[in-house]
Coordinates of C-alpha atoms in Angstrom, one line a residue:
M1 CA -132.1 -109.7 -56.1
F2 CA -130.3 -113.0 -56.3
V3 CA -129.6 -115.3 -59.2
V4 CA -128.0 -119.1 -58.6
Y5 CA -126.9 -120.7 -60.9
S6 CA -125.4 -124.4 -61.3
P7 CA -123.9 -127.0 -63.9
E8 CA -128.1 -127.7 -64.8
G9 CA -129.2 -124.6 -64.7
Q10 CA -130.8 -121.5 -63.2
A11 CA -131.8 -122.7 -60.1
Y12 CA -133.0 -119.9 -58.0
L13 CA -134.4 -116.0 -58.6
G14 CA -135.4 -114.0 -55.7
L15 CA -134.7 -111.5 -53.2
Q16 CA -132.0 -111.8 -50.4
S17 CA -134.1 -113.4 -47.3
T18 CA -135.1 -116.8 -48.8
L19 CA -132.1 -117.4 -50.7
P20 CA -131.4 -121.3 -50.4
A21 CA -128.8 -123.4 -48.5
L22 CA -125.5 -124.3 -50.2
K23 CA -122.2 -125.4 -49.4
A24 CA -121.4 -122.1 -47.1
Q25 CA -124.4 -122.4 -44.9
P26 CA -125.9 -118.9 -43.7
I27 CA -124.7 -118.1 -40.0
P28 CA -127.2 -117.0 -37.7
P29 CA -126.9 -113.5 -36.4
V30 CA -124.4 -113.0 -33.8
A31 CA -126.4 -112.5 -30.2
G32 CA -126.5 -108.8 -29.4
T33 CA -127.3 -107.9 -32.8
Q34 CA -130.5 -107.0 -34.6
K35 CA -131.6 -109.0 -37.2
M36 CA -131.7 -106.5 -40.4
E37 CA -135.9 -105.5 -40.3
N38 CA -137.1 -107.5 -43.5
D39 CA -139.1 -104.6 -46.2
P40 CA -143.0 -104.2 -45.5
N41 CA -144.8 -107.2 -47.1
Q42 CA -141.3 -108.9 -48.1
V43 CA -142.1 -111.7 -45.2
A44 CA -146.0 -113.0 -47.4
M45 CA -143.8 -112.3 -50.8
D46 CA -141.1 -114.8 -49.6
R47 CA -143.1 -117.4 -48.6
R48 CA -145.2 -117.5 -51.8
Y49 CA -141.9 -117.4 -53.7
H50 CA -140.6 -121.0 -52.0
Q51 CA -143.6 -122.3 -53.3
V52 CA -143.7 -120.5 -57.1
P53 CA -140.5 -119.3 -58.8
L54 CA -140.2 -116.2 -59.4
S55 CA -140.6 -114.9 -63.4
I56 CA -138.2 -111.7 -64.4
E57 CA -141.2 -109.5 -64.1
Q58 CA -142.3 -110.9 -60.8
A59 CA -138.5 -110.4 -59.8
R60 CA -138.6 -106.8 -61.2
K61 CA -142.0 -105.9 -59.3
A62 CA -140.5 -107.4 -55.6
Y63 CA -137.8 -105.2 -56.2
Q64 CA -138.9 -102.1 -56.7
Q65 CA -141.2 -102.5 -53.6
V66 CA -137.5 -103.4 -51.9
R67 CA -136.2 -100.6 -53.0
E68 CA -138.9 -98.3 -52.4
A69 CA -138.6 -99.9 -48.4
A70 CA -134.8 -99.1 -48.3
Q71 CA -135.9 -95.5 -49.8
A72 CA -138.2 -94.5 -47.3
R73 CA -136.0 -95.4 -44.4
G74 CA -133.6 -93.0 -45.6
E75 CA -130.9 -95.6 -47.0
P76 CA -128.5 -94.1 -49.7
L77 CA -129.6 -96.4 -53.3
I78 CA -125.7 -97.8 -54.5
E79 CA -126.6 -100.2 -56.5
V80 CA -124.1 -102.5 -57.4
R81 CA -122.9 -101.6 -60.8
E82 CA -121.7 -98.7 -59.4
I83 CA -118.7 -100.4 -58.0
M84 CA -118.4 -103.5 -59.4
S85 CA -115.6 -104.6 -62.1
T86 CA -116.6 -104.6 -65.1
S87 CA -113.0 -106.6 -67.0
V88 CA -113.6 -110.1 -65.9
I89 CA -111.3 -113.1 -66.8
T90 CA -113.5 -116.3 -66.7
L91 CA -112.9 -119.8 -67.2
P92 CA -114.7 -122.5 -69.3
M93 CA -116.1 -125.5 -67.8
T94 CA -113.4 -127.6 -69.9
A95 CA -110.4 -125.7 -68.4
T96 CA -108.3 -127.8 -65.8
L97 CA -106.5 -127.1 -62.6
E98 CA -103.1 -126.4 -64.4
Q99 CA -104.5 -123.8 -66.9
A100 CA -106.9 -122.2 -63.9
W101 CA -103.3 -121.9 -62.1
R102 CA -101.8 -120.1 -65.0
L103 CA -104.4 -117.7 -65.4
F104 CA -104.2 -117.0 -61.5
E105 CA -100.7 -116.4 -62.2
E106 CA -100.5 -114.6 -64.8
R107 CA -103.5 -111.6 -63.6
G108 CA -103.2 -111.3 -60.6
V109 CA -106.8 -112.2 -59.4
G110 CA -108.3 -114.6 -56.6
T111 CA -111.0 -115.5 -58.3
L112 CA -112.7 -116.8 -62.0
P113 CA -116.0 -117.7 -63.1
V114 CA -116.6 -120.5 -64.4
M115 CA -118.6 -120.3 -67.6
D116 CA -120.8 -122.8 -69.8
G117 CA -120.6 -120.4 -72.8
A118 CA -122.7 -117.2 -71.5
R119 CA -123.3 -118.5 -68.3
V120 CA -122.1 -118.6 -65.0
V121 CA -121.6 -122.2 -63.7
G122 CA -119.4 -121.7 -60.4
L123 CA -116.5 -119.8 -59.0
L124 CA -112.7 -120.9 -58.8
S125 CA -110.8 -118.8 -56.0
V126 CA -106.9 -119.5 -55.5
T127 CA -107.5 -121.2 -51.9
D128 CA -110.1 -123.3 -53.8
L129 CA -106.4 -124.9 -55.6
M130 CA -104.2 -125.0 -52.4
G131 CA -104.8 -128.3 -52.1
H132 CA -104.0 -129.5 -55.6
V133 CA -100.7 -127.9 -55.6
W134 CA -97.2 -129.0 -55.3
R135 CA -93.5 -128.0 -55.9
E136 CA -91.6 -131.0 -57.0
N137 CA -88.0 -130.5 -58.4
E138 CA -88.4 -126.8 -58.0
R139 CA -91.4 -126.3 -60.5
M140 CA -95.2 -126.2 -59.6
R141 CA -97.0 -128.9 -60.0
V142 CA -101.0 -129.2 -60.0
R143 CA -103.6 -132.2 -61.1
T144 CA -104.5 -132.3 -64.2
W145 CA -108.1 -132.5 -63.4
P146 CA -111.0 -130.5 -64.9
V147 CA -112.3 -126.8 -62.8
T148 CA -115.7 -128.3 -62.2
Q149 CA -114.3 -131.1 -59.9
V150 CA -113.2 -128.3 -58.0
M151 CA -115.0 -125.0 -58.4
S152 CA -117.8 -123.5 -55.6
S153 CA -121.0 -124.7 -57.1
P154 CA -124.1 -123.6 -56.5
V155 CA -122.8 -120.0 -57.0
I156 CA -124.6 -116.8 -55.8
T157 CA -125.0 -114.0 -58.6
C158 CA -127.1 -110.5 -58.2
W159 CA -128.2 -107.7 -60.9
P160 CA -126.6 -104.8 -61.0
E161 CA -129.2 -102.9 -59.9
T162 CA -128.9 -105.1 -57.1
L163 CA -128.8 -102.4 -53.3
I164 CA -125.2 -102.8 -52.0
R165 CA -126.8 -103.2 -48.7
R166 CA -128.2 -106.5 -49.5
A167 CA -124.8 -108.0 -51.6
A168 CA -123.3 -107.0 -48.2
R169 CA -125.6 -109.1 -46.4
V170 CA -125.5 -112.2 -48.7
M171 CA -121.6 -112.3 -48.4
S172 CA -121.5 -112.2 -44.7
D173 CA -124.8 -115.1 -44.5
Y174 CA -122.8 -117.1 -46.8
L175 CA -118.8 -116.7 -46.1
I176 CA -117.8 -115.5 -49.6
H177 CA -116.5 -112.4 -50.8
T178 CA -117.1 -112.0 -54.5
L179 CA -120.7 -111.8 -56.1
P180 CA -120.4 -112.0 -60.3
V181 CA -123.1 -110.1 -61.3
V182 CA -125.2 -110.8 -64.1
S183 CA -127.7 -109.2 -66.1
Q184 CA -131.8 -110.5 -65.8
G185 CA -131.3 -112.1 -69.1
G186 CA -128.5 -114.2 -66.9
Q187 CA -124.9 -112.2 -68.8
L188 CA -122.4 -111.7 -67.2
E189 CA -121.0 -108.0 -66.7
G190 CA -118.8 -107.8 -63.9
M191 CA -118.3 -108.8 -60.7
V192 CA -118.3 -107.2 -57.2
T193 CA -116.3 -108.1 -53.8
V194 CA -116.3 -107.3 -50.0
S195 CA -113.0 -105.1 -51.1
D196 CA -115.2 -103.0 -53.4
I197 CA -118.5 -102.5 -51.5
V198 CA -116.3 -101.4 -47.7
A199 CA -114.2 -98.9 -50.2
R200 CA -117.6 -97.2 -50.8
L201 CA -119.0 -97.7 -47.5
A202 CA -115.9 -96.0 -46.5
T203 CA -116.6 -92.7 -48.4
E204 CA -120.4 -92.9 -47.7
P205 CA -122.4 -91.0 -45.0
H206 CA -124.9 -92.1 -42.0
L207 CA -122.7 -95.6 -42.0
E208 CA -124.8 -97.4 -39.7
L209 CA -127.2 -98.0 -42.0
Y210 CA -125.1 -100.4 -43.4
V211 CA -124.6 -102.2 -39.9

């Protein structure tokens, strides 16, 4: 199950196939490849969810149907919680780009979730910062802007019980490399990356199921 957050709050709760268009538009399937099949009844459900936002209980029931359909097809049910990193370094909304740059250098991470209290409102990557950093007299200079002016937002997140096959599909469609993992109450619990998924799939049989 996927949730989209912005500084204004939760913008979406639902299945992978009805995620709204964000800054990075979903890319169409490559010609000649087979589009991933929808789960039974998912198309009809998703049409309804376009008009009526899911409640937490509706989301749980909908995702249980997704899991049952995947299990019936013989897919390994590997959840994001099994591979995510739980030691997550975060930035407050009030942080500046200079503070973020220092944190990137000190911790050696590539992406930081931006938080409004306990809620994720955006993602900031080293790549996002590169256009705002320059060298001056042998020192690195960074714009004093707040991170909210540069971060990617809205941000797609997922629940810990999300199947990694669906997380991988969303990452591919939206050209993103990191998904914050949040509880059903919206609290940040971890981060999962493309590398995490690839590492797990490399050791998993029936790799063709994930293509």
